[in-house]
Amino acid sequence: MSEPAFHITIDGVQIAARPGQTIMEAADEAGIYIPRLCDHEGLRHQGSCRVCTVKAGGRSVSACTQPAAPGLVVENETPHMVKLRRDLVEMLFHEGNHLCPICEASGNCELQAMAYRLGLTAPSRFPFLQPTRPLDASHPDIALDTNRCITCGRCIRASQDVDHKGVFGYVGRGIHRRVAVNGPDLAHTDAAITDHAISAEVCPVGCIIRKRVGFRIPIGEREFDAALIGEEIEEHRDD
Amino acid sequence: MIEDRKPRIATVSLAGCFGCHMALLDIDERLMALMKLVEFDRSPLTDIKTFTRRCDIGIIEGGCCNEENVEVLREFRRHCDVLVAIGQCAIMGGLPAMRNAIMHSDAALRECLEEAYITGPYIRNTGHAIPNDPALPLLLDKVYPCSDVVEIDHQIPGCAPSGDIIFAALTGLLSGKFRGFDPHLIRFD
C-alpha cells in the first residue's frame, strides 16, 4: 500500500486517506464503520439510500460518494446523525411490507440488522403505507417478492456492471420509483441463478429469493445473530 | 411512588398468538425475582377479566384486528400509567397484518375470509358460510398496530421477544431507569 497522502478526522479520530478514496473507503480501512445500505463491495457507488449520511465540513453528504479531502472534519456517530439514519431506516420499513417473522431473509437482512444497530424500537410516528406489491415466482430458480424491496439498486448495478445483462432497472419517479425486470416477468429475462445480481449478498433484504434454500440456516447461526452489522469492520480499528 | 405497595402489572393478548405471554416464562428463574417486585392485576396469568385497580404497567400483546381488540386496548390505556407493546404483532401488526396488503386483492378481508371458510381446499365447513353470529366481534378493515389506536409508551421487539429483553425492559421500567435496549438484544423475529 502506498503512503497515505493526507489525513481526515472522523468523530475526532485522525485517519489516513489516499487521493481518490471516498470518506467511507477511508473509514472502512481505518476500522470505522459508517452505516450503509445501497453501497456494496464490488459495485459502483450510488449514494441513494442516504443511510451513510455524514456531516463533512458542516454539510450533509453521503459518505459512499463524497471524496475524502485533506483536513476534512467528519461527524459520523453523533446523536444527530444516528437519529437521521434511524428515521431513514424507519421510513424504509414503513414504505414496504417488512414482516420479519415470516421473511426467509430474517437474520441475514441488512435492513433489519441496521434497525438493530440503530436501535429502532420506539413507537413509530410514521404510518405504515402497506402498499400492494407484486410477487414474481415465474422463474424456476428465483422469486422476487417486491414487498421487501428498498430500491437500493444493488441488483441493478450488479446485473449491469458485473453480469453485463441488465436484468433489473428503475422505473417510475419519486415514491413511485421501483425496481422492475427487463421483460414481462423474470422468467422472460436473461436472469440465471449463477448471476452475481442473484447471489445472496447482493440483495440486502429478502426481495430476490433463491428458491429451495430458504430457512436452511437455523436461528442462531445466521449472519447477524452473533454480531451487529458493521462490527466486522470495527474489529480492525487501531485505537 | 408515594404509596407503599408493589407496582401492579396488567397484561392482555389481542390479535396475537399468546407466544409473547409464553415468552414471559423465558425469563426463567428470574421470574422469582420479578414476582417479588410486582403483583399482577388483570391478566390471563391471574384469570382476572376486568381491572380491579389502576395499574402501573400494562403489557399488550398483539395488534387490533377486531372491535373488541380496540375496546380492550383503549381500556388498558385508561387504566395503566405506562403502556408497553410487546412483540411484532403489537408493534406493527405482525402475522395477522399479512391480510392487509399481501393478498394483492382489492377486498383483502373478504378474500381472506372466503379462502378460510369457503374456497380453501382443506376446509371442512359444511355450512359453506362465513361466520356471522352477532356475538362475534366485528372484524376491522385492516389489522392495526397498537400505536395506531392509542399512545404507546414503550415497545419490546421480537417474535416472540427473548426472556433477556423482556427482563431488561421490565426491570428497567420498574426501577425508572429504562433507557432503551442493548442493540445486541434487539430482534424482530
Tab-separated table of C-alpha atoms in Angstrom, chain A residues 19-122:
chain	number	residue	atom	x	y	z
A	19	PRO	CA	-6.476	10.642	-3.174
A	20	GLY	CA	-9.480	9.162	-4.961
A	21	GLN	CA	-10.862	7.461	-1.857
A	22	THR	CA	-14.335	8.244	-0.628
A	23	ILE	CA	-14.912	9.074	3.043
A	24	MET	CA	-16.434	5.608	3.501
A	25	GLU	CA	-13.487	3.785	1.889
A	26	ALA	CA	-11.019	5.605	4.119
A	27	ALA	CA	-13.183	4.933	7.178
A	28	ASP	CA	-13.505	1.225	6.339
A	29	GLU	CA	-9.711	0.892	6.107
A	30	ALA	CA	-9.326	2.602	9.467
A	31	GLY	CA	-11.901	0.316	11.098
A	32	ILE	CA	-14.572	2.998	11.475
A	33	TYR	CA	-17.992	1.797	10.367
A	34	ILE	CA	-20.311	4.165	8.550
A	35	PRO	CA	-23.768	2.542	8.122
A	36	ARG	CA	-24.827	1.883	4.519
A	37	LEU	CA	-27.493	0.000	2.598
A	38	CYS	CA	-27.249	0.876	-1.122
A	39	ASP	CA	-23.454	0.639	-1.151
A	40	HIS	CA	-21.934	-2.798	-1.601
A	41	GLU	CA	-18.396	-4.028	-2.067
A	42	GLY	CA	-17.545	-4.533	-5.735
A	43	LEU	CA	-20.393	-2.358	-7.053
A	44	ARG	CA	-20.137	1.252	-8.141
A	45	HIS	CA	-21.222	3.792	-5.547
A	46	GLN	CA	-24.715	5.215	-5.923
A	47	GLY	CA	-25.378	7.333	-2.829
A	48	SER	CA	-29.138	6.949	-2.946
A	49	CYS	CA	-30.193	5.386	0.380
A	50	ARG	CA	-28.580	8.231	2.368
A	51	VAL	CA	-28.080	5.954	5.393
A	52	CYS	CA	-24.346	6.741	5.169
A	53	THR	CA	-25.033	10.462	5.510
A	54	VAL	CA	-22.286	12.205	7.485
A	55	LYS	CA	-21.563	15.840	8.247
A	56	ALA	CA	-18.398	16.714	6.341
A	57	GLY	CA	-17.164	20.262	6.669
A	58	GLY	CA	-20.558	21.135	8.138
A	59	ARG	CA	-22.558	19.816	5.176
A	60	SER	CA	-24.627	16.627	4.996
A	61	VAL	CA	-23.143	14.345	2.340
A	62	SER	CA	-23.289	10.640	1.539
A	63	ALA	CA	-20.022	9.124	2.716
A	64	CYS	CA	-20.041	6.480	-0.029
A	65	THR	CA	-19.792	9.070	-2.811
A	66	GLN	CA	-18.066	12.069	-1.201
A	67	PRO	CA	-14.299	12.073	-1.872
A	68	ALA	CA	-12.036	12.413	1.136
A	69	ALA	CA	-10.156	15.723	1.104
A	70	PRO	CA	-7.127	16.837	3.160
A	71	GLY	CA	-8.122	18.052	6.623
A	72	LEU	CA	-11.806	17.166	6.187
A	73	VAL	CA	-13.663	17.049	9.509
A	74	VAL	CA	-16.401	14.390	9.504
A	75	GLU	CA	-19.178	13.748	12.019
A	76	ASN	CA	-20.280	10.127	11.872
A	77	GLU	CA	-21.698	8.645	15.061
A	78	THR	CA	-23.113	11.770	16.646
A	79	PRO	CA	-26.624	11.660	18.164
A	80	HIS	CA	-27.871	13.857	15.312
A	81	MET	CA	-26.538	11.558	12.572
A	82	VAL	CA	-27.719	8.393	14.346
A	83	LYS	CA	-31.221	9.847	14.650
A	84	LEU	CA	-31.273	10.856	10.998
A	85	ARG	CA	-30.225	7.353	9.943
A	86	ARG	CA	-32.751	5.743	12.278
A	87	ASP	CA	-35.515	7.861	10.739
A	88	LEU	CA	-34.412	6.879	7.224
A	89	VAL	CA	-34.394	3.176	8.089
A	90	GLU	CA	-37.751	3.526	9.839
A	91	MET	CA	-39.242	5.078	6.710
A	92	LEU	CA	-37.879	2.197	4.627
A	93	PHE	CA	-39.664	-0.227	6.977
A	94	HIS	CA	-42.900	1.720	6.645
A	95	GLU	CA	-42.723	2.178	2.894
A	96	GLY	CA	-42.784	-1.562	2.073
A	97	ASN	CA	-44.223	-4.661	3.723
A	98	HIS	CA	-41.447	-5.844	6.017
A	99	LEU	CA	-42.796	-8.743	8.064
A	100	CYS	CA	-39.610	-10.031	9.682
A	101	PRO	CA	-41.237	-13.009	11.473
A	102	ILE	CA	-42.247	-14.607	8.145
A	103	CYS	CA	-39.315	-13.498	5.992
A	104	GLU	CA	-36.667	-16.002	4.985
A	105	ALA	CA	-34.060	-13.238	4.920
A	106	SER	CA	-34.616	-12.533	8.615
A	107	GLY	CA	-31.278	-12.772	10.421
A	108	ASN	CA	-29.387	-12.237	7.149
A	109	CYS	CA	-31.168	-8.988	6.258
A	110	GLU	CA	-29.123	-5.792	6.202
A	111	LEU	CA	-32.178	-3.566	6.638
A	112	GLN	CA	-33.166	-5.482	9.777
A	113	ALA	CA	-29.570	-5.545	11.032
A	114	MET	CA	-29.349	-1.791	10.506
A	115	ALA	CA	-32.522	-1.338	12.561
A	116	TYR	CA	-30.927	-3.379	15.361
A	117	ARG	CA	-27.726	-1.370	15.259
A	118	LEU	CA	-29.558	1.970	15.220
A	119	GLY	CA	-31.951	0.872	17.988
A	120	LEU	CA	-35.202	1.125	16.025
A	121	THR	CA	-37.587	0.205	18.844
A	122	ALA	CA	-39.511	3.357	19.766
